[in-house]
PDB file of N, CA and C in Angstrom:
ATOM      1  N   ILE A   1      54.739  96.804 144.146  1.00  0.00           N
ATOM      2  CA  ILE A   1      55.640  96.016 144.965  1.00  0.00           C
ATOM      3  C   ILE A   1      57.024  96.632 144.847  1.00  0.00           C
ATOM      4  N   THR A   2      57.653  96.846 146.001  1.00  0.00           N
ATOM      5  CA  THR A   2      59.028  97.343 146.008  1.00  0.00           C
ATOM      6  C   THR A   2      59.917  96.312 146.691  1.00  0.00           C
ATOM      7  N   VAL A   3      61.120  96.179 146.152  1.00  0.00           N
ATOM      8  CA  VAL A   3      62.091  95.235 146.696  1.00  0.00           C
ATOM      9  C   VAL A   3      63.347  96.011 147.050  1.00  0.00           C
ATOM     10  N   ASP A   4      63.698  96.024 148.326  1.00  0.00           N
ATOM     11  CA  ASP A   4      64.924  96.669 148.798  1.00  0.00           C
ATOM     12  C   ASP A   4      65.941  95.566 149.048  1.00  0.00           C
ATOM     13  N   THR A   5      66.873  95.416 148.095  1.00  0.00           N
ATOM     14  CA  THR A   5      67.841  94.322 148.198  1.00  0.00           C
ATOM     15  C   THR A   5      68.866  94.560 149.302  1.00  0.00           C
ATOM     16  N   ASP A   6      69.132  95.819 149.637  1.00  0.00           N
ATOM     17  CA  ASP A   6      70.090  96.098 150.709  1.00  0.00           C
ATOM     18  C   ASP A   6      69.526  95.717 152.078  1.00  0.00           C
ATOM     19  N   GLU A   7      68.251  96.016 152.286  1.00  0.00           N
ATOM     20  CA  GLU A   7      67.601  95.742 153.577  1.00  0.00           C
ATOM     21  C   GLU A   7      66.881  94.394 153.589  1.00  0.00           C
ATOM     22  N   HIS A   8      66.871  93.704 152.462  1.00  0.00           N
ATOM     23  CA  HIS A   8      66.133  92.436 152.325  1.00  0.00           C
ATOM     24  C   HIS A   8      64.687  92.619 152.768  1.00  0.00           C
ATOM     25  N   GLN A   9      64.056  93.642 152.172  1.00  0.00           N
ATOM     26  CA  GLN A   9      62.696  93.998 152.548  1.00  0.00           C
ATOM     27  C   GLN A   9      61.831  94.112 151.295  1.00  0.00           C
ATOM     28  N   VAL A  10      60.611  93.624 151.396  1.00  0.00           N
ATOM     29  CA  VAL A  10      59.637  93.706 150.308  1.00  0.00           C
ATOM     30  C   VAL A  10      58.386  94.374 150.857  1.00  0.00           C
ATOM     31  N   CYS A  11      57.869  95.334 150.095  1.00  0.00           N
ATOM     32  CA  CYS A  11      56.638  96.012 150.488  1.00  0.00           C
ATOM     33  C   CYS A  11      55.635  95.934 149.346  1.00  0.00           C
ATOM     34  N   LYS A  12      54.374  95.764 149.723  1.00  0.00           N
ATOM     35  CA  LYS A  12      53.276  95.762 148.761  1.00  0.00           C
ATOM     36  C   LYS A  12      52.271  96.795 149.243  1.00  0.00           C
ATOM     37  N   ALA A  13      51.993  97.770 148.392  1.00  0.00           N
ATOM     38  CA  ALA A  13      51.068  98.854 148.742  1.00  0.00           C
ATOM     39  C   ALA A  13      51.484  99.525 150.052  1.00  0.00           C
ATOM     40  N   GLY A  14      52.799  99.678 150.243  1.00  0.00           N
ATOM     41  CA  GLY A  14      53.320 100.360 151.415  1.00  0.00           C
ATOM     42  C   GLY A  14      53.421  99.519 152.676  1.00  0.00           C
ATOM     43  N   LYS A  15      52.993  98.269 152.621  1.00  0.00           N
ATOM     44  CA  LYS A  15      53.054  97.396 153.800  1.00  0.00           C
ATOM     45  C   LYS A  15      54.093  96.311 153.568  1.00  0.00           C
ATOM     46  N   GLU A  16      54.886  96.068 154.608  1.00  0.00           N
ATOM     47  CA  GLU A  16      55.935  95.061 154.494  1.00  0.00           C
ATOM     48  C   GLU A  16      55.345  93.663 154.357  1.00  0.00           C
ATOM     49  N   VAL A  17      55.952  92.885 153.465  1.00  0.00           N
ATOM     50  CA  VAL A  17      55.561  91.495 153.251  1.00  0.00           C
ATOM     51  C   VAL A  17      56.702  90.626 153.760  1.00  0.00           C
ATOM     52  N   HIS A  18      56.396  89.730 154.687  1.00  0.00           N
ATOM     53  CA  HIS A  18      57.434  88.855 155.234  1.00  0.00           C
ATOM     54  C   HIS A  18      57.691  87.706 154.268  1.00  0.00           C
ATOM     55  N   LEU A  19      58.929  87.608 153.803  1.00  0.00           N
ATOM     56  CA  LEU A  19      59.332  86.504 152.938  1.00  0.00           C
ATOM     57  C   LEU A  19      60.419  85.702 153.629  1.00  0.00           C
ATOM     58  N   LEU A  20      60.371  84.410 153.435  1.00  0.00           N
ATOM     59  CA  LEU A  20      61.457  83.559 153.911  1.00  0.00           C
ATOM     60  C   LEU A  20      62.690  83.844 153.054  1.00  0.00           C
ATOM     61  N   PRO A  21      63.879  83.561 153.567  1.00  0.00           N
ATOM     62  CA  PRO A  21      65.107  83.879 152.816  1.00  0.00           C
ATOM     63  C   PRO A  21      65.124  83.339 151.384  1.00  0.00           C
ATOM     64  N   LYS A  22      64.693  82.113 151.178  1.00  0.00           N
ATOM     65  CA  LYS A  22      64.705  81.544 149.825  1.00  0.00           C
ATOM     66  C   LYS A  22      63.671  82.241 148.944  1.00  0.00           C
ATOM     67  N   GLU A  23      62.519  82.580 149.507  1.00  0.00           N
ATOM     68  CA  GLU A  23      61.503  83.317 148.745  1.00  0.00           C
ATOM     69  C   GLU A  23      62.056  84.670 148.314  1.00  0.00           C
ATOM     70  N   PHE A  24      62.767  85.338 149.219  1.00  0.00           N
ATOM     71  CA  PHE A  24      63.355  86.633 148.873  1.00  0.00           C
ATOM     72  C   PHE A  24      64.380  86.475 147.761  1.00  0.00           C
ATOM     73  N   ARG A  25      65.245  85.464 147.865  1.00  0.00           N
ATOM     74  CA  ARG A  25      66.258  85.240 146.831  1.00  0.00           C
ATOM     75  C   ARG A  25      65.620  84.956 145.482  1.00  0.00           C
ATOM     76  N   LEU A  26      64.537  84.193 145.485  1.00  0.00           N
ATOM     77  CA  LEU A  26      63.830  83.878 144.253  1.00  0.00           C
ATOM     78  C   LEU A  26      63.208  85.142 143.660  1.00  0.00           C
ATOM     79  N   LEU A  27      62.536  85.945 144.472  1.00  0.00           N
ATOM     80  CA  LEU A  27      61.952  87.194 143.997  1.00  0.00           C
ATOM     81  C   LEU A  27      63.042  88.136 143.482  1.00  0.00           C
ATOM     82  N   GLU A  28      64.121  88.245 144.218  1.00  0.00           N
ATOM     83  CA  GLU A  28      65.222  89.110 143.786  1.00  0.00           C
ATOM     84  C   GLU A  28      65.766  88.655 142.430  1.00  0.00           C
ATOM     85  N   PHE A  29      65.893  87.361 142.219  1.00  0.00           N
ATOM     86  CA  PHE A  29      66.356  86.826 140.943  1.00  0.00           C
ATOM     87  C   PHE A  29      65.395  87.221 139.823  1.00  0.00           C
ATOM     88  N   PHE A  30      64.081  87.079 140.071  1.00  0.00           N
ATOM     89  CA  PHE A  30      63.091  87.470 139.067  1.00  0.00           C
ATOM     90  C   PHE A  30      63.163  88.968 138.760  1.00  0.00           C
ATOM     91  N   VAL A  31      63.340  89.776 139.785  1.00  0.00           N
ATOM     92  CA  VAL A  31      63.413  91.227 139.596  1.00  0.00           C
ATOM     93  C   VAL A  31      64.654  91.613 138.792  1.00  0.00           C
ATOM     94  N   ARG A  32      65.743  90.932 139.025  1.00  0.00           N
ATOM     95  CA  ARG A  32      66.992  91.227 138.308  1.00  0.00           C
ATOM     96  C   ARG A  32      66.969  90.717 136.861  1.00  0.00           C
ATOM     97  N   HIS A  33      66.028  89.828 136.547  1.00  0.00           N
ATOM     98  CA  HIS A  33      65.932  89.260 135.197  1.00  0.00           C
ATOM     99  C   HIS A  33      64.490  89.340 134.696  1.00  0.00           C
ATOM    100  N   PRO A  34      63.968  90.560 134.517  1.00  0.00           N
ATOM    101  CA  PRO A  34      62.563  90.692 134.115  1.00  0.00           C
ATOM    102  C   PRO A  34      62.318  90.182 132.694  1.00  0.00           C
ATOM    103  N   HIS A  35      61.101  89.732 132.470  1.00  0.00           N
ATOM    104  CA  HIS A  35      60.652  89.301 131.137  1.00  0.00           C
ATOM    105  C   HIS A  35      61.438  88.122 130.585  1.00  0.00           C
ATOM    106  N   ARG A  36      62.062  87.347 131.457  1.00  0.00           N
ATOM    107  CA  ARG A  36      62.787  86.150 131.019  1.00  0.00           C
ATOM    108  C   ARG A  36      62.065  84.919 131.543  1.00  0.00           C
ATOM    109  N   VAL A  37      62.219  83.839 130.835  1.00  0.00           N
ATOM    110  CA  VAL A  37      61.628  82.570 131.234  1.00  0.00           C
ATOM    111  C   VAL A  37      62.751  81.649 131.685  1.00  0.00           C
ATOM    112  N   PHE A  38      62.560  81.006 132.842  1.00  0.00           N
ATOM    113  CA  PHE A  38      63.570  80.111 133.396  1.00  0.00           C
ATOM    114  C   PHE A  38      62.950  78.748 133.673  1.00  0.00           C
ATOM    115  N   SER A  39      63.707  77.709 133.415  1.00  0.00           N
ATOM    116  CA  SER A  39      63.261  76.369 133.785  1.00  0.00           C
ATOM    117  C   SER A  39      63.488  76.183 135.281  1.00  0.00           C
ATOM    118  N   SER A  40      62.858  75.163 135.840  1.00  0.00           N
ATOM    119  CA  SER A  40      63.088  74.852 137.259  1.00  0.00           C
ATOM    120  C   SER A  40      64.563  74.576 137.514  1.00  0.00           C
ATOM    121  N   GLU A  41      65.205  73.880 136.583  1.00  0.00           N
ATOM    122  CA  GLU A  41      66.628  73.556 136.731  1.00  0.00           C
ATOM    123  C   GLU A  41      67.483  74.828 136.771  1.00  0.00           C
ATOM    124  N   GLU A  42      67.152  75.799 135.911  1.00  0.00           N
ATOM    125  CA  GLU A  42      67.903  77.060 135.906  1.00  0.00           C
ATOM    126  C   GLU A  42      67.715  77.813 137.219  1.00  0.00           C
ATOM    127  N   LEU A  43      66.500  77.780 137.751  1.00  0.00           N
ATOM    128  CA  LEU A  43      66.247  78.450 139.028  1.00  0.00           C
ATOM    129  C   LEU A  43      67.000  77.761 140.160  1.00  0.00           C
ATOM    130  N   ILE A  44      67.030  76.441 140.144  1.00  0.00           N
ATOM    131  CA  ILE A  44      67.769  75.710 141.172  1.00  0.00           C
ATOM    132  C   ILE A  44      69.249  76.070 141.105  1.00  0.00           C
ATOM    133  N   GLU A  45      69.805  76.118 139.908  1.00  0.00           N
ATOM    134  CA  GLU A  45      71.224  76.453 139.743  1.00  0.00           C
ATOM    135  C   GLU A  45      71.535  77.881 140.170  1.00  0.00           C
ATOM    136  N   SER A  46      70.592  78.795 139.954  1.00  0.00           N
ATOM    137  CA  SER A  46      70.845  80.212 140.215  1.00  0.00           C
ATOM    138  C   SER A  46      70.483  80.662 141.619  1.00  0.00           C
ATOM    139  N   VAL A  47      69.482  80.035 142.230  1.00  0.00           N
ATOM    140  CA  VAL A  47      68.963  80.523 143.509  1.00  0.00           C
ATOM    141  C   VAL A  47      69.332  79.611 144.675  1.00  0.00           C
ATOM    142  N   TRP A  48      69.365  78.315 144.460  1.00  0.00           N
ATOM    143  CA  TRP A  48      69.669  77.374 145.531  1.00  0.00           C
ATOM    144  C   TRP A  48      71.174  77.143 145.618  1.00  0.00           C
ATOM    145  N   GLU A  49      71.635  76.690 146.757  1.00  0.00           N
ATOM    146  CA  GLU A  49      73.046  76.390 146.954  1.00  0.00           C
ATOM    147  C   GLU A  49      73.442  75.196 146.092  1.00  0.00           C
ATOM    148  N   SER A  50      74.697  75.137 145.736  1.00  0.00           N
ATOM    149  CA  SER A  50      75.161  74.093 144.817  1.00  0.00           C
ATOM    150  C   SER A  50      75.063  72.689 145.414  1.00  0.00           C
ATOM    151  N   ASP A  51      75.060  72.568 146.731  1.00  0.00           N
ATOM    152  CA  ASP A  51      75.005  71.238 147.343  1.00  0.00           C
ATOM    153  C   ASP A  51      73.582  70.833 147.733  1.00  0.00           C
ATOM    154  N   THR A  52      72.603  71.511 147.175  1.00  0.00           N
ATOM    155  CA  THR A  52      71.220  71.243 147.533  1.00  0.00           C
ATOM    156  C   THR A  52      70.672  70.024 146.799  1.00  0.00           C
ATOM    157  N   SER A  53      69.637  69.469 147.356  1.00  0.00           N
ATOM    158  CA  SER A  53      68.954  68.365 146.695  1.00  0.00           C
ATOM    159  C   SER A  53      67.562  68.826 146.250  1.00  0.00           C
ATOM    160  N   ALA A  54      67.439  70.106 145.918  1.00  0.00           N
ATOM    161  CA  ALA A  54      66.159  70.670 145.496  1.00  0.00           C
ATOM    162  C   ALA A  54      65.705  70.047 144.180  1.00  0.00           C
ATOM    163  N   HIS A  55      64.393  69.957 144.014  1.00  0.00           N
ATOM    164  CA  HIS A  55      63.793  69.372 142.821  1.00  0.00           C
ATOM    165  C   HIS A  55      62.773  70.354 142.233  1.00  0.00           C
ATOM    166  N   ASN A  56      62.189  69.979 141.118  1.00  0.00           N
ATOM    167  CA  ASN A  56      61.177  70.826 140.480  1.00  0.00           C
ATOM    168  C   ASN A  56      60.033  71.156 141.427  1.00  0.00           C
ATOM    169  N   ASP A  57      59.618  70.188 142.246  1.00  0.00           N
ATOM    170  CA  ASP A  57      58.531  70.431 143.197  1.00  0.00           C
ATOM    171  C   ASP A  57      58.922  71.480 144.237  1.00  0.00           C
ATOM    172  N   THR A  58      60.187  71.527 144.586  1.00  0.00           N
ATOM    173  CA  THR A  58      60.685  72.532 145.529  1.00  0.00           C
ATOM    174  C   THR A  58      60.504  73.920 144.939  1.00  0.00           C
ATOM    175  N   VAL A  59      60.882  74.079 143.690  1.00  0.00           N
ATOM    176  CA  VAL A  59      60.744  75.377 143.015  1.00  0.00           C
ATOM    177  C   VAL A  59      59.266  75.754 142.930  1.00  0.00           C
ATOM    178  N   ARG A  60      58.425  74.810 142.507  1.00  0.00           N
ATOM    179  CA  ARG A  60      56.994  75.080 142.396  1.00  0.00           C
ATOM    180  C   ARG A  60      56.406  75.524 143.737  1.00  0.00           C
ATOM    181  N   GLY A  61      56.803  74.865 144.807  1.00  0.00           N
ATOM    182  CA  GLY A  61      56.298  75.225 146.129  1.00  0.00           C
ATOM    183  C   GLY A  61      56.688  76.640 146.533  1.00  0.00           C
ATOM    184  N   HIS A  62      57.929  77.009 146.284  1.00  0.00           N
ATOM    185  CA  HIS A  62      58.375  78.360 146.621  1.00  0.00           C
ATOM    186  C   HIS A  62      57.668  79.412 145.774  1.00  0.00           C
ATOM    187  N   VAL A  63      57.493  79.147 144.495  1.00  0.00           N
ATOM    188  CA  VAL A  63      56.795  80.095 143.620  1.00  0.00           C
ATOM    189  C   VAL A  63      55.338  80.223 144.053  1.00  0.00           C
ATOM    190  N   THR A  64      54.702  79.129 144.418  1.00  0.00           N
ATOM    191  CA  THR A  64      53.315  79.169 144.887  1.00  0.00           C
ATOM    192  C   THR A  64      53.186  80.025 146.138  1.00  0.00           C
ATOM    193  N   ARG A  65      54.091  79.840 147.101  1.00  0.00           N
ATOM    194  CA  ARG A  65      54.049  80.648 148.331  1.00  0.00           C
ATOM    195  C   ARG A  65      54.311  82.117 148.034  1.00  0.00           C
ATOM    196  N   LEU A  66      55.233  82.386 147.111  1.00  0.00           N
ATOM    197  CA  LEU A  66      55.538  83.761 146.724  1.00  0.00           C
ATOM    198  C   LEU A  66      54.305  84.420 146.107  1.00  0.00           C
ATOM    199  N   ARG A  67      53.611  83.695 145.246  1.00  0.00           N
ATOM    200  CA  ARG A  67      52.384  84.228 144.639  1.00  0.00           C
ATOM    201  C   ARG A  67      51.336  84.538 145.704  1.00  0.00           C
ATOM    202  N   LYS A  68      51.153  83.636 146.658  1.00  0.00           N
ATOM    203  CA  LYS A  68      50.151  83.848 147.708  1.00  0.00           C
ATOM    204  C   LYS A  68      50.457  85.111 148.510  1.00  0.00           C
ATOM    205  N   LYS A  69      51.725  85.374 148.721  1.00  0.00           N
ATOM    206  CA  LYS A  69      52.113  86.533 149.517  1.00  0.00           C
ATOM    207  C   LYS A  69      52.064  87.841 148.730  1.00  0.00           C
ATOM    208  N   LEU A  70      52.257  87.782 147.419  1.00  0.00           N
ATOM    209  CA  LEU A  70      52.399  89.007 146.638  1.00  0.00           C
ATOM    210  C   LEU A  70      51.234  89.328 145.710  1.00  0.00           C
ATOM    211  N   ASP A  71      50.516  88.333 145.259  1.00  0.00           N
ATOM    212  CA  ASP A  71      49.434  88.589 144.309  1.00  0.00           C
ATOM    213  C   ASP A  71      48.236  89.235 144.986  1.00  0.00           C
ATOM    214  N   THR A  72      47.458  89.935 144.181  1.00  0.00           N
ATOM    215  CA  THR A  72      46.219  90.550 144.633  1.00  0.00           C
ATOM    216  C   THR A  72      45.062  89.706 144.095  1.00  0.00           C
ATOM    217  N   PRO A  73      44.167  89.257 144.976  1.00  0.00           N
ATOM    218  CA  PRO A  73      43.039  88.439 144.510  1.00  0.00           C
ATOM    219  C   PRO A  73      42.262  89.140 143.397  1.00  0.00           C
ATOM    220  N   GLY A  74      41.905  88.379 142.370  1.00  0.00           N
ATOM    221  CA  GLY A  74      41.155  88.933 141.251  1.00  0.00           C
ATOM    222  C   GLY A  74      42.011  89.582 140.183  1.00  0.00           C
ATOM    223  N   GLN A  75      43.311  89.669 140.432  1.00  0.00           N
ATOM    224  CA  GLN A  75      44.246  90.260 139.474  1.00  0.00           C
ATOM    225  C   GLN A  75      45.174  89.167 138.945  1.00  0.00           C
ATOM    226  N   PRO A  76      45.741  89.374 137.743  1.00  0.00           N
ATOM    227  CA  PRO A  76      46.705  88.390 137.231  1.00  0.00           C
ATOM    228  C   PRO A  76      47.916  88.282 138.162  1.00  0.00           C
ATOM    229  N   SER A  77      48.506  87.118 138.205  1.00  0.00           N
ATOM    230  CA  SER A  77      49.679  86.892 139.038  1.00  0.00           C
ATOM    231  C   SER A  77      50.863  87.716 138.523  1.00  0.00           C
ATOM    232  N   ILE A  78      51.706  88.145 139.446  1.00  0.00           N
ATOM    233  CA  ILE A  78      52.903  88.881 139.023  1.00  0.00           C
ATOM    234  C   ILE A  78      53.976  87.939 138.485  1.00  0.00           C
ATOM    235  N   ILE A  79      53.816  86.653 138.743  1.00  0.00           N
ATOM    236  CA  ILE A  79      54.752  85.639 138.246  1.00  0.00           C
ATOM    237  C   ILE A  79      53.994  84.722 137.294  1.00  0.00           C
ATOM    238  N   SER A  80      54.440  84.657 136.073  1.00  0.00           N
ATOM    239  CA  SER A  80      53.776  83.827 135.064  1.00  0.00           C
ATOM    240  C   SER A  80      54.463  82.478 134.929  1.00  0.00           C
ATOM    241  N   THR A  81      53.668  81.452 134.737  1.00  0.00           N
ATOM    242  CA  THR A  81      54.194  80.140 134.446  1.00  0.00           C
ATOM    243  C   THR A  81      54.019  79.884 132.953  1.00  0.00           C
ATOM    244  N   VAL A  82      55.110  79.488 132.305  1.00  0.00           N
ATOM    245  CA  VAL A  82      55.077  79.192 130.890  1.00  0.00           C
ATOM    246  C   VAL A  82      55.318  77.694 130.740  1.00  0.00           C
ATOM    247  N   TYR A  83      54.356  76.990 130.176  1.00  0.00           N
ATOM    248  CA  TYR A  83      54.472  75.549 130.018  1.00  0.00           C
ATOM    249  C   TYR A  83      55.164  75.215 128.702  1.00  0.00           C
ATOM    250  N   GLY A  84      55.944  74.142 128.753  1.00  0.00           N
ATOM    251  CA  GLY A  84      56.632  73.690 127.540  1.00  0.00           C
ATOM    252  C   GLY A  84      57.942  74.342 127.424  1.00  0.00           C
TER     253      GLY A  84
END
C-alpha cells in the first residue's frame, strides 16, 4: 500500500483505492504514527474537526470501512485493534 499525501491518493498493488476524505485523513494519521496505539478519543481529537460531535462508534465505522478497502482477504488486517 502506498500513500501519496500530496496527491491524496492511495494505491494497493498498483491500483488506486478510493477513500473518502475522513478515511484518507485517518489512514494518513496512522501512517505518520506507525506502531502506536490510540484511543478513539485521541483519534477524534487528532483527525476530526474540533467542533465535531463524533463518537467512538464513528471512529469504529471509519476504521471498519478502511479495513474493507485496504485489507486482503485471508491476510491479517493492516490496522490492529488493541482492547483495554
